[in-house]
PDB file of C-alpha atoms and ligand atoms in Angstrom:
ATOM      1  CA  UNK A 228     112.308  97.578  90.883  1.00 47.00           C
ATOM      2  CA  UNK A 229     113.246  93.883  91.544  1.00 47.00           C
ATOM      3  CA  UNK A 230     116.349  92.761  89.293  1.00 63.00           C
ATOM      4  CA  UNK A 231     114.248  89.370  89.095  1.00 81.00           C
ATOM      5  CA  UNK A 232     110.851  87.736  90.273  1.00 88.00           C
ATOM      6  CA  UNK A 233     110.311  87.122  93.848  1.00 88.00           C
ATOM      7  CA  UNK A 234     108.863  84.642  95.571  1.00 92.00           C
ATOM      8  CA  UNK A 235     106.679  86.831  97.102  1.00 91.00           C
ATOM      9  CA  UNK A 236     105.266  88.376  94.022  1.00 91.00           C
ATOM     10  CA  UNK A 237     104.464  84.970  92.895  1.00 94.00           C
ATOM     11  CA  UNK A 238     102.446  84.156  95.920  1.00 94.00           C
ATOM     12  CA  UNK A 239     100.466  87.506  95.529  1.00 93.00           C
ATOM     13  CA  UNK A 240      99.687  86.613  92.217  1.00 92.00           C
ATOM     14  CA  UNK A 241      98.915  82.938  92.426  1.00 95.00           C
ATOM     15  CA  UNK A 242      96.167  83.895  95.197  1.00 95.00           C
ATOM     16  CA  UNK A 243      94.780  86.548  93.515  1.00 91.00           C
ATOM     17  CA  UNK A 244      94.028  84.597  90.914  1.00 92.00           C
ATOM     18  CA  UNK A 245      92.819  81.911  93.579  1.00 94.00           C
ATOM     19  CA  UNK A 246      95.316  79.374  92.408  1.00 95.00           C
ATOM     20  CA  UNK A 247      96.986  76.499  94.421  1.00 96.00           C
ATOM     21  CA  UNK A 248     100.337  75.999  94.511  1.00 96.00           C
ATOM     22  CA  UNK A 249      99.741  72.316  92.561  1.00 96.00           C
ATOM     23  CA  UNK A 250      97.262  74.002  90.055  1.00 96.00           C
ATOM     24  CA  UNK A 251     100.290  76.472  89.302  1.00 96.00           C
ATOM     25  CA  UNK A 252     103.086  73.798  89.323  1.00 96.00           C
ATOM     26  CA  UNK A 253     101.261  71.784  86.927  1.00 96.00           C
ATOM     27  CA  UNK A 254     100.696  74.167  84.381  1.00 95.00           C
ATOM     28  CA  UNK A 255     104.520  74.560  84.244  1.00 95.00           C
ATOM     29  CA  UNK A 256     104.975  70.950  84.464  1.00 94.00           C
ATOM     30  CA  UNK A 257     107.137  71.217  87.460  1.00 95.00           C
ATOM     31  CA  UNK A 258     106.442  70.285  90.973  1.00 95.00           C
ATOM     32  CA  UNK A 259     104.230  71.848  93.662  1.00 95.00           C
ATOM     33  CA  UNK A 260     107.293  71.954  95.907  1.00 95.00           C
ATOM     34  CA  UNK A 261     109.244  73.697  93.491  1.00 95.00           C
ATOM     35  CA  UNK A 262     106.673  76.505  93.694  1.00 95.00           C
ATOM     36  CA  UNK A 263     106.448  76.401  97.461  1.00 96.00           C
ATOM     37  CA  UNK A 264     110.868  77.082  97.027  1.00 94.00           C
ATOM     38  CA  UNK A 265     110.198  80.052  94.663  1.00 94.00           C
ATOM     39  CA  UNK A 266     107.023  81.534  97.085  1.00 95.00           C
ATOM     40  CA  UNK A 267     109.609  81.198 100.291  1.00 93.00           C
ATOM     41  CA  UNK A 268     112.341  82.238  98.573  1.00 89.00           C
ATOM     42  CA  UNK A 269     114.347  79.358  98.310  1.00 91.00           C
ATOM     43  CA  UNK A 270     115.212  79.440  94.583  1.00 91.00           C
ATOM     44  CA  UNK A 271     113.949  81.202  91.614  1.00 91.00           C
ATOM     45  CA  UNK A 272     112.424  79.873  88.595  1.00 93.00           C
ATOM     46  CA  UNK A 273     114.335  79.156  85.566  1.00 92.00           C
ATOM     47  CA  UNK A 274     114.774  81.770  82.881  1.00 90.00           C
ATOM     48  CA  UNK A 275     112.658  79.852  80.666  1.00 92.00           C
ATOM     49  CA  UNK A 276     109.723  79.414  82.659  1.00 94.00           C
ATOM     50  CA  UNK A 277     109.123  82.725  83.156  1.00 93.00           C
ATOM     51  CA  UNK A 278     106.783  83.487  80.206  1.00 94.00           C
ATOM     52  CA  UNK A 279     104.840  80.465  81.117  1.00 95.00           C
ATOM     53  CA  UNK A 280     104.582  81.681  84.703  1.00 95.00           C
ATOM     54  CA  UNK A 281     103.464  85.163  83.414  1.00 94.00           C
ATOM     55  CA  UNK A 282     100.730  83.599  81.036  1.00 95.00           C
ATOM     56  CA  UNK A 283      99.676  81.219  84.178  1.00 95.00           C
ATOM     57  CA  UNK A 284      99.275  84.423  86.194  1.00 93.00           C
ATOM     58  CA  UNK A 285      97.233  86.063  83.833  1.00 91.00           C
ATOM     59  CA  UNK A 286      99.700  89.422  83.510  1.00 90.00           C
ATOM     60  CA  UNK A 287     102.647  90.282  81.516  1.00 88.00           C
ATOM     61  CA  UNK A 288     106.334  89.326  81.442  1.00 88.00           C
ATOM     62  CA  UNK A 289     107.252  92.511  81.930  1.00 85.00           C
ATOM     63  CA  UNK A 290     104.757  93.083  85.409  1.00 86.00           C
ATOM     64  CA  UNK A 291     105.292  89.971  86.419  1.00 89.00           C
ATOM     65  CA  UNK A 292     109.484  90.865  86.571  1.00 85.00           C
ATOM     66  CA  UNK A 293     108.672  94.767  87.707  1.00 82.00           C
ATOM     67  CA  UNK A 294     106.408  92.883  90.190  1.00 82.00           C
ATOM     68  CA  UNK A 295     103.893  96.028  89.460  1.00 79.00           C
ATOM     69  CA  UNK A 296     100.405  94.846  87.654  1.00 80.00           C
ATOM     70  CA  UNK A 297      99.008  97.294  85.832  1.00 78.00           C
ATOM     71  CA  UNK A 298      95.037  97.640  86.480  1.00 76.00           C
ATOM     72  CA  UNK A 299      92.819 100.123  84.647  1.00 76.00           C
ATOM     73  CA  UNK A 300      89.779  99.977  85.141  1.00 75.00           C
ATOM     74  CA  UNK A 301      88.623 103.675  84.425  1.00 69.00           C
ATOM     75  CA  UNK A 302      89.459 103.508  80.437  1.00 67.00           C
ATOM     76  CA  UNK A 303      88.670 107.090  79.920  1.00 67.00           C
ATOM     77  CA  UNK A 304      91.450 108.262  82.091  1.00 73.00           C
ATOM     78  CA  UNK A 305      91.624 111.629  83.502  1.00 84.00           C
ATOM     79  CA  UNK A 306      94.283 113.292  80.990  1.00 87.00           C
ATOM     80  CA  UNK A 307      95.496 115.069  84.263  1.00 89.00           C
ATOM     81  CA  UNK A 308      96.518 112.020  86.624  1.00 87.00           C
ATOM     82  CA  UNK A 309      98.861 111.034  83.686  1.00 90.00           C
ATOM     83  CA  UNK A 310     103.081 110.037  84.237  1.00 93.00           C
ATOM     84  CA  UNK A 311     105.919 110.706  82.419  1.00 96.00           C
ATOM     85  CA  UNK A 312     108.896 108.777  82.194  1.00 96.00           C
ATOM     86  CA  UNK A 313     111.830 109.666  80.802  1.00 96.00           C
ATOM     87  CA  UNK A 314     114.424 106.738  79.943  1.00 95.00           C
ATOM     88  CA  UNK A 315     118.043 108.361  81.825  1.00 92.00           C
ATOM     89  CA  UNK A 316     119.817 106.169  79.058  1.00 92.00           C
ATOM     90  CA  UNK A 317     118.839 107.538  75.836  1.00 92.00           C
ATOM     91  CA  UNK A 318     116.560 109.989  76.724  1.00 92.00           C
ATOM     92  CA  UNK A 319     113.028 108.624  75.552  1.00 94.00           C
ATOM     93  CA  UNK A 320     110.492 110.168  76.959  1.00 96.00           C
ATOM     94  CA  UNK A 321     106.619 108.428  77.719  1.00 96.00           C
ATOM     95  CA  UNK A 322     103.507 109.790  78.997  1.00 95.00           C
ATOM     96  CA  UNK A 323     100.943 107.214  79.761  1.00 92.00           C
ATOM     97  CA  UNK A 324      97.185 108.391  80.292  1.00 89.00           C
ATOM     98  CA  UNK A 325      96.339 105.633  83.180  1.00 84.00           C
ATOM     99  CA  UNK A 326      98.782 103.233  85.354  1.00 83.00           C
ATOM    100  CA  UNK A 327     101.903 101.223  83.334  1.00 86.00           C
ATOM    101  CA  UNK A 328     105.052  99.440  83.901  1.00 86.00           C
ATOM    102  CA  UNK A 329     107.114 100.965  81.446  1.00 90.00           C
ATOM    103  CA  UNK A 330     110.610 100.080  80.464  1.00 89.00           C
ATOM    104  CA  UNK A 331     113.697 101.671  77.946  1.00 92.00           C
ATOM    105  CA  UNK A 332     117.378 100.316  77.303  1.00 92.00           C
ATOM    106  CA  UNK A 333     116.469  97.273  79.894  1.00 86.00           C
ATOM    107  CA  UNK A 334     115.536  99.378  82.626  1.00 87.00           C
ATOM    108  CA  UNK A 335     112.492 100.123  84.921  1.00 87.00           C
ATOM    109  CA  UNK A 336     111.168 103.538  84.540  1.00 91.00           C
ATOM    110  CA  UNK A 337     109.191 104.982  87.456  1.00 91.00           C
ATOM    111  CA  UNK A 338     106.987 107.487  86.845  1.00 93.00           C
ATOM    112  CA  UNK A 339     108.110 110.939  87.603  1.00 96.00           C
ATOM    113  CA  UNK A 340     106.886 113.041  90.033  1.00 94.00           C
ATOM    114  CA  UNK A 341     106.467 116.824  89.215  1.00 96.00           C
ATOM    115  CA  UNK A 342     107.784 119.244  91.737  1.00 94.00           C
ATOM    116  CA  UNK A 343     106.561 122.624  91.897  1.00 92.00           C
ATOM    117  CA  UNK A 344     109.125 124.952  90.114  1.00 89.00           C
ATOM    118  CA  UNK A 345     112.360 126.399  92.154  1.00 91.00           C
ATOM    119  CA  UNK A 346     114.175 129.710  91.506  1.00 92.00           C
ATOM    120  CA  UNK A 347     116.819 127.411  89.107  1.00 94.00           C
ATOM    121  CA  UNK A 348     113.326 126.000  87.051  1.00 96.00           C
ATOM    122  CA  UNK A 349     111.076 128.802  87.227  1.00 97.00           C
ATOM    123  CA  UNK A 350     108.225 128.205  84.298  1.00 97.00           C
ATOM    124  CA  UNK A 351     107.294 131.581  83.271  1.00 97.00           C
ATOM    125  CA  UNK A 352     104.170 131.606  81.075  1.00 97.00           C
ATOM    126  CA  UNK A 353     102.865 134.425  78.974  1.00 97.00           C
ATOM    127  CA  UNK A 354      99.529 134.963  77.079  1.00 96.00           C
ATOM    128  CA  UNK A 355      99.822 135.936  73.720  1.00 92.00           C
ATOM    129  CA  UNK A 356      96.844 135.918  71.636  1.00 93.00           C
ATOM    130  CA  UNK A 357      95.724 132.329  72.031  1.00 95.00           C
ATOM    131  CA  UNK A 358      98.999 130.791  73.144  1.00 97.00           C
ATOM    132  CA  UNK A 359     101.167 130.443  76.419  1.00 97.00           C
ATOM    133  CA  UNK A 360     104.865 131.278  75.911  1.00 98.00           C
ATOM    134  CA  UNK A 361     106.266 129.221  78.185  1.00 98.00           C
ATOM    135  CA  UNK A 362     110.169 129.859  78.617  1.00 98.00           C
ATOM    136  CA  UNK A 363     112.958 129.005  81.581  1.00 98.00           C
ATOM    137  CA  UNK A 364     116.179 130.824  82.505  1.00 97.00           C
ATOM    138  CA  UNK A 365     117.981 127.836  82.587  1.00 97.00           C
ATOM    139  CA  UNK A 366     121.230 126.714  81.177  1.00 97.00           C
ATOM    140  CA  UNK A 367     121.074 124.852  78.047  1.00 98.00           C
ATOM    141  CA  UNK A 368     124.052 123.046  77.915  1.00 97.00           C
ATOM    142  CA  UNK A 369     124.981 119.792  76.971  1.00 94.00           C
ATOM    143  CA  UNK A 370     125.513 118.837  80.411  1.00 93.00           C
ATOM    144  CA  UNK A 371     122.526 120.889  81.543  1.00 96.00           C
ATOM    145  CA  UNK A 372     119.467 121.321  80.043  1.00 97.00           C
ATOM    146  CA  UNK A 373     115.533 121.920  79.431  1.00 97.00           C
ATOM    147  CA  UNK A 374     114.991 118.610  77.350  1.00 96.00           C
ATOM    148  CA  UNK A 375     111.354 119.315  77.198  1.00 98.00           C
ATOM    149  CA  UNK A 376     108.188 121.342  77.562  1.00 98.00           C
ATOM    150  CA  UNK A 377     104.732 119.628  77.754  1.00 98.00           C
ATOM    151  CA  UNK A 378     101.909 121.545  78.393  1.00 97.00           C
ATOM    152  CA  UNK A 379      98.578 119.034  79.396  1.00 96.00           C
ATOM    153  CA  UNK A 380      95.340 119.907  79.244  1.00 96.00           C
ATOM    154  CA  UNK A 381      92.029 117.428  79.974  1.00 92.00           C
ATOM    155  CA  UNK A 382      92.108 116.864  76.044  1.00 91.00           C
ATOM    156  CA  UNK A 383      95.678 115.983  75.382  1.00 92.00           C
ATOM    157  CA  UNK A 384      99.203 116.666  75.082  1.00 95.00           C
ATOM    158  CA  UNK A 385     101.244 119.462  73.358  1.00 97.00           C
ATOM    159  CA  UNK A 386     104.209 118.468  73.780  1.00 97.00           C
ATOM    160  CA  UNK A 387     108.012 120.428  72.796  1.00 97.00           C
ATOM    161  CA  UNK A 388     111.178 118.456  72.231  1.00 96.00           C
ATOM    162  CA  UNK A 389     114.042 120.773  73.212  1.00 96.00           C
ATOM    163  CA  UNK A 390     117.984 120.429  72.652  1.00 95.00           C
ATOM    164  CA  UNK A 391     121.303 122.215  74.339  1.00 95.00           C
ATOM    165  CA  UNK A 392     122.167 125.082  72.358  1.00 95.00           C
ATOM    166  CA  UNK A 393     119.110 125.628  71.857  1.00 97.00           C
ATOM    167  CA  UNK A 394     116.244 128.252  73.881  1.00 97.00           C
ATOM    168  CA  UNK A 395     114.739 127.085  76.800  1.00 97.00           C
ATOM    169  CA  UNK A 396     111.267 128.005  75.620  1.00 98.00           C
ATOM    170  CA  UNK A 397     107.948 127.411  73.343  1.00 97.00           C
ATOM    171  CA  UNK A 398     104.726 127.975  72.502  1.00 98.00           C
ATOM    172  CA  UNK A 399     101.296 126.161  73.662  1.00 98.00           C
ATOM    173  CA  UNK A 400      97.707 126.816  72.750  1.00 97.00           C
ATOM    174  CA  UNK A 401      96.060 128.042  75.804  1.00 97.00           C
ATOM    175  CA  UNK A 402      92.964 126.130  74.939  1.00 91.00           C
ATOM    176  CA  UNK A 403      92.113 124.402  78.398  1.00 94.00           C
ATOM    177  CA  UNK A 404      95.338 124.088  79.510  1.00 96.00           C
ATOM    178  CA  UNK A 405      96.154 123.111  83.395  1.00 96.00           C
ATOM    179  CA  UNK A 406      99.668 122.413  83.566  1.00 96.00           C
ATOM    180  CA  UNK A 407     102.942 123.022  82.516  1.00 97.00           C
ATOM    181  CA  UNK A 408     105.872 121.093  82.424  1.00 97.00           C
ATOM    182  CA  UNK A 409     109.441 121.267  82.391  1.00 98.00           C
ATOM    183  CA  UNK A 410     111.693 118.429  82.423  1.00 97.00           C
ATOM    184  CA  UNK A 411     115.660 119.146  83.423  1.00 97.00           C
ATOM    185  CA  UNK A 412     117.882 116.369  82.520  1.00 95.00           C
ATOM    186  CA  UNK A 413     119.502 116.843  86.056  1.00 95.00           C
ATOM    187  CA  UNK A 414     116.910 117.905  88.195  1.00 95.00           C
ATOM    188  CA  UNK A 415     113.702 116.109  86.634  1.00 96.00           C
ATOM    189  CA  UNK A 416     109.837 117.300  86.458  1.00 97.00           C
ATOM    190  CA  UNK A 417     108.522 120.627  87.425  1.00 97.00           C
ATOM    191  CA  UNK A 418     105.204 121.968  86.985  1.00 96.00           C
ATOM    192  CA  UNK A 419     103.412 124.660  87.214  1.00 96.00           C
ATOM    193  CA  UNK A 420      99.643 124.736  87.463  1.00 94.00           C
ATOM    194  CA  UNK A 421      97.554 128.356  85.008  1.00 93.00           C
TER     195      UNK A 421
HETATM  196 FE1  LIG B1335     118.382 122.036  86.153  1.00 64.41          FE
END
């Protein structure tokens, strides 16, 4: 995450979208060397041109800051190559089908990566009747805890909101369920693939 636009991001974009560095300077009514100072580093754009720059460069304010552009071009998304992010602030959590720059409380949220369950996170699934119970022997305290289950199949989402105090387990409908998740608010993402 870059704590504001670089130069070099502004290059990459500009050529990608096969611009000069006069075509871009005069869409923001400044000069072409003040673009060439930005590209090499030698200043930064003001705080109010950077909308304008965004716009000129064809992505969003928020991409154009993460210096991440977001590309789908496969709109029916395979539901299992989605990311969650979880916001460490206030504990919002997002799963995106396809690619995003996502953000929470002001801050860059990378996608998290799923690692397969340890001893400490061990997802233990059962079948009953037409559901997985899905439960961890984890601690649940406020400190500590399971804050969710997710269980992702090439449909959708089921998704379980969990709290400390509470059990570290819930219930799924098996139907064509792949993976299961469980998110620890100190150790992050484990899966487990049925
Ligand atoms: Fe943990």
């Amino acid at each position: 995450m870059n704590s504001y636009v670089t130069g070099a991001v502004i290059r990459r974009l500009r050529e990608a979208k096969g611009m000069t560095q006069e075509e871009l300077a005069d869409r923001l009514f400044v000069s072409s060397k003040t673009v060439s100072k930005w590209e090499t580093g030698k200043g930064y754009p003001d705080i109010s041109l950077l909308e304008p720059l965004a716009a000129a460069l064809g992505i969003s304010l928020i991409e154009l800051v993460s210096g991440d552009t977001v590309r789908n071009k496969n709109r029916s998304a395979n539901m299992f190559k989605g990311e969650f992010y979880v916001c460490p602030v206030c504990g919002n959590v997002i799963r995106a089908v396809g690619q995003a720059v996502v953000s929470c409380c002001g801050i860059m949220l990378p996608p998290l990566e799923p690692e397969a369950a340890d001893a400490e996170h061990e997802i233990r699934a059962e079948i009953s009747e037409d559901e997985y119970y899905v439960s961890l022997a984890h601690p649940m305290s406020k400190g500590h805890y399971i804050s969710f289950l997710a269980a992702v199949s090439d449909q959708g989402v089921q998704f379980i909101k969990l709290y400390p105090e509470g059990s570290a387990d819930g219930r799924f409908k098996i139907s064509r369920v792949r993976d299961l998740y469980a998110y620890c608010n100190r150790h992050g993402l484990f899966r487990l693939r049925v």
